[in-house]
């Protein structure tokens, strides 16, 4: 399945794979011999991988599961039950009607390739593991007569314990992911393509085979073992290999006894050759398949004597003739020069795309790729891809541990298990391979983290990635960039927060809606180009949706003045922009905050200084007390009566909402922020004019005070804040409505009596008041705020 070496890179398991000192030269360590001896005596020792630095040092001693008479183990073998999950998986596979059964070959070849990778990796520190086991290669031999396929690799092989661990249980591998996905998609069953998507590793052999025999020799063991299982069985057998013809110097040989229905198709050498070419063309070890070939040979033939010709016995004339002879031989089926080692000029786009899809199990073409070599201080080659879509599972989003970058050192696969060493978190979606000549082959995580070379590599990789993304953005056809932005826009914004050093590269990639482009996203460049000369800043408003951005009161004056405002509608937007601070030397300005400067406007200045308004502002501030820091004349309103702006250094309404929504968010400063808000009023609005009159003529009126309070609370909502008590506010609005409607359409007494709300009682209950109050419809002026 998927590159398995990474799992062996953890300190514990690398050590586990490395022979301990006593086992150099292929000798079996002493404890193992002891364990084997004990096993024979009916006590089963099990070597366990322990966490930490250990090798296989933990032991578990079980009383023998079933004592067997001596000698039985060699012939019949030892029987083991599968772990429950494996049984379930086997059952699913055996009974699935999955139509792309051929994936079994891809899975087995991929396992073989992993085993070769592991061996090559270990041989770097311990050449003895190679011994004289021959070249690193994979051979596949279909046998149409016997109805079998045999896949042989010269890789790391498995010890008896590993056979049990690997082929009887499911560890953290692609296979367990598959099971998890199956659980989540219960109703869809096993036939919905999941098998193809995840692969199910080794067990996919049972898609086509009724019996599977694995014969394997590890450099760590002195014996070769056979694992044997039948499709419909819940147990498997392990025994020692005794057949001299099947002895391997090193590696694994898997024989599939094909089901009757599958024999015809999968024992056909041409079909197998085709599958290898299709599925495994980028495996970096040679794959040979057994093929029937033909050649012309010269043969000598005795010529029949011509009539009348006399030839004595032994003197018959011989004639040379060429005939076509059929024979069987191994044929190389794949290209083994890695794609990144080839000259970019000679590699077709389709090859890059195929490599991407095969290597990363993707089904969409990438949006872009880049293939480059760096020379000089640090030398490495790399092919990087921007995927065609965002990761399906949420887990993988912004997870620096995605296995997206495969690191090779001098063509040897080292690891795909990084934690931000090669790419920053916000670029963790980029996939690709990196092959360095400058890193040591036995590079460890610690080396990676501290290496200067890796730091330089990281810088270059990031730069190349930006170039690649920039290229998508610069295409005439913007469809691809739209796709990119949809899938990875969030990552770019995260970059603005996490990578100050790359703001210059990130800025041009950002896209937003704006007051002048409500349906299409625009870039900051487009915004800046459209700015009138005297505009100094880039204005934005952050809200929770496009709709609330479009209708925010803060926009009114800016729209009137034809100033474009960016709509920041995703949770991450506001923080990203605040981190960016400027773009092309233009400051980002939040239009919902204090001190908004829209250029000189004498009219506004005049109003601000008018004594009438100073009085009004003071009076309102008096009513609102500590709820606001101050009350002032607004420069941003034209149709709304008022708005609540946040302090210059305080949270915007949007940020307050986000902070509250975070379970672990710190809201302790909320109280303080609230006190910093500024209440801005629009002196041209009828309500404010009314209040101004109240302030002058009846500053102590309860109705006027109530109106100020209601105004404030309504401003809270229209400015994006949440009122402290929505129900109380509701009550106040009902009260005002009752007053405003005031029976304008006539009201029967019985209905009136039935009205129970406190507000209505206040407004209407007294006979006297009712007679004194003039019908609201009659006093309505042209500027009546209730009339719309
Ligand atoms: P995965 O490859 O995802 O781990 P598999 O079910 O394909 O899952 O394989 C399970 C394990 O069996 C592998 O991780 C590996 O340790 C071992 N294995 C499978 N095939 C081979 C092989 N040809 N040589 C050595 N080990 C193998």
Tab-separated table of N, CA and C in Angstrom, residues 102 105-106 109 138-141 149 151 269-283 285-291 331-335 358:
chain	number	residue	atom	x	y	z
A	102	UNK	N	-8.630	-5.635	-10.517
A	102	UNK	CA	-7.215	-5.604	-10.888
A	102	UNK	C	-6.358	-4.762	-9.937
A	105	UNK	N	-3.105	-5.975	-8.030
A	105	UNK	CA	-1.726	-5.995	-8.513
A	105	UNK	C	-0.985	-4.723	-8.091
A	106	UNK	N	-1.688	-3.609	-8.215
A	106	UNK	CA	-1.096	-2.349	-7.790
A	106	UNK	C	-0.698	-2.418	-6.312
A	109	UNK	N	2.307	-4.856	-5.776
A	109	UNK	CA	3.545	-4.288	-6.309
A	109	UNK	C	4.003	-3.133	-5.416
A	138	UNK	N	11.568	-6.524	-8.815
A	138	UNK	CA	10.284	-7.217	-8.631
A	138	UNK	C	10.038	-8.052	-9.886
A	139	UNK	N	9.642	-9.304	-9.681
A	139	UNK	CA	9.322	-10.142	-10.847
A	139	UNK	C	7.910	-10.701	-10.708
A	140	UNK	N	7.167	-10.627	-11.801
A	140	UNK	CA	5.779	-11.112	-11.763
A	140	UNK	C	5.614	-12.193	-12.824
A	141	UNK	N	5.175	-13.369	-12.368
A	141	UNK	CA	5.072	-14.469	-13.320
A	141	UNK	C	3.673	-15.083	-13.310
A	149	UNK	N	-0.512	-16.566	-10.177
A	149	UNK	CA	0.424	-15.464	-10.422
A	149	UNK	C	1.395	-15.470	-9.253
A	151	UNK	N	4.402	-13.198	-7.445
A	151	UNK	CA	5.074	-11.893	-7.396
A	151	UNK	C	6.243	-12.017	-6.432
A	269	UNK	N	-0.413	-13.365	-19.384
A	269	UNK	CA	0.779	-12.511	-19.293
A	269	UNK	C	0.588	-11.130	-19.928
A	270	UNK	N	-0.158	-11.071	-21.031
A	270	UNK	CA	-0.319	-9.777	-21.692
A	270	UNK	C	-1.134	-8.835	-20.800
A	271	UNK	N	-2.151	-9.391	-20.154
A	271	UNK	CA	-2.990	-8.573	-19.269
A	271	UNK	C	-2.149	-8.032	-18.099
A	272	UNK	N	-1.320	-8.909	-17.535
A	272	UNK	CA	-0.493	-8.504	-16.396
A	272	UNK	C	0.487	-7.401	-16.819
A	273	UNK	N	1.078	-7.621	-17.981
A	273	UNK	CA	2.002	-6.615	-18.499
A	273	UNK	C	1.305	-5.258	-18.624
A	274	UNK	N	0.090	-5.286	-19.157
A	274	UNK	CA	-0.694	-4.056	-19.329
A	274	UNK	C	-0.972	-3.393	-17.992
A	275	UNK	N	-1.332	-4.200	-17.006
A	275	UNK	CA	-1.649	-3.640	-15.692
A	275	UNK	C	-0.426	-2.984	-15.052
A	276	UNK	N	0.708	-3.653	-15.168
A	276	UNK	CA	1.920	-3.086	-14.571
A	276	UNK	C	2.240	-1.755	-15.235
A	277	UNK	N	2.119	-1.742	-16.554
A	277	UNK	CA	2.423	-0.505	-17.274
A	277	UNK	C	1.493	0.611	-16.819
A	278	UNK	N	0.247	0.237	-16.588
A	278	UNK	CA	-0.723	1.248	-16.220
A	278	UNK	C	-0.584	1.697	-14.764
A	279	UNK	N	-0.499	0.732	-13.867
A	279	UNK	CA	-0.549	1.080	-12.446
A	279	UNK	C	0.805	1.371	-11.827
A	280	UNK	N	1.835	0.749	-12.332
A	280	UNK	CA	3.083	0.798	-11.574
A	280	UNK	C	4.232	1.401	-12.355
A	281	UNK	N	3.891	2.227	-13.340
A	281	UNK	CA	4.957	2.721	-14.203
A	281	UNK	C	5.961	3.596	-13.456
A	282	UNK	N	5.552	4.155	-12.309
A	282	UNK	CA	6.486	5.034	-11.618
A	282	UNK	C	7.179	4.393	-10.420
A	283	UNK	N	7.034	3.075	-10.296
A	283	UNK	CA	7.754	2.388	-9.226
A	283	UNK	C	9.234	2.482	-9.576
A	285	UNK	N	11.791	0.704	-8.871
A	285	UNK	CA	12.603	-0.512	-9.028
A	285	UNK	C	12.152	-1.212	-10.306
A	286	UNK	N	13.056	-1.929	-10.941
A	286	UNK	CA	12.628	-2.604	-12.168
A	286	UNK	C	11.572	-3.680	-11.880
A	287	UNK	N	10.543	-3.693	-12.690
A	287	UNK	CA	9.532	-4.748	-12.577
A	287	UNK	C	9.613	-5.571	-13.863
A	288	UNK	N	9.892	-6.855	-13.690
A	288	UNK	CA	9.951	-7.732	-14.859
A	288	UNK	C	8.706	-8.587	-14.882
A	289	UNK	N	8.138	-8.770	-16.069
A	289	UNK	CA	7.029	-9.737	-16.162
A	289	UNK	C	7.453	-10.854	-17.103
A	290	UNK	N	6.875	-12.012	-16.884
A	290	UNK	CA	7.217	-13.214	-17.662
A	290	UNK	C	6.407	-13.188	-18.938
A	291	UNK	N	7.080	-13.075	-20.056
A	291	UNK	CA	6.374	-12.889	-21.323
A	291	UNK	C	6.785	-13.922	-22.357
A	331	UNK	N	10.652	-9.624	-19.079
A	331	UNK	CA	10.698	-8.379	-19.838
A	331	UNK	C	10.472	-7.204	-18.879
A	332	UNK	N	11.290	-6.170	-19.035
A	332	UNK	CA	11.156	-4.995	-18.160
A	332	UNK	C	9.874	-4.247	-18.539
A	333	UNK	N	9.033	-3.972	-17.541
A	333	UNK	CA	7.720	-3.397	-17.870
A	333	UNK	C	7.597	-1.925	-17.497
A	334	UNK	N	8.572	-1.398	-16.754
A	334	UNK	CA	8.398	0.009	-16.321
A	334	UNK	C	9.655	0.830	-16.588
A	335	UNK	N	9.438	2.102	-16.552
A	335	UNK	CA	10.551	3.045	-16.708
A	335	UNK	C	11.084	3.284	-15.292
A	358	UNK	N	-0.748	8.635	-9.636
A	358	UNK	CA	-0.330	7.310	-9.158
A	358	UNK	C	0.347	7.421	-7.794
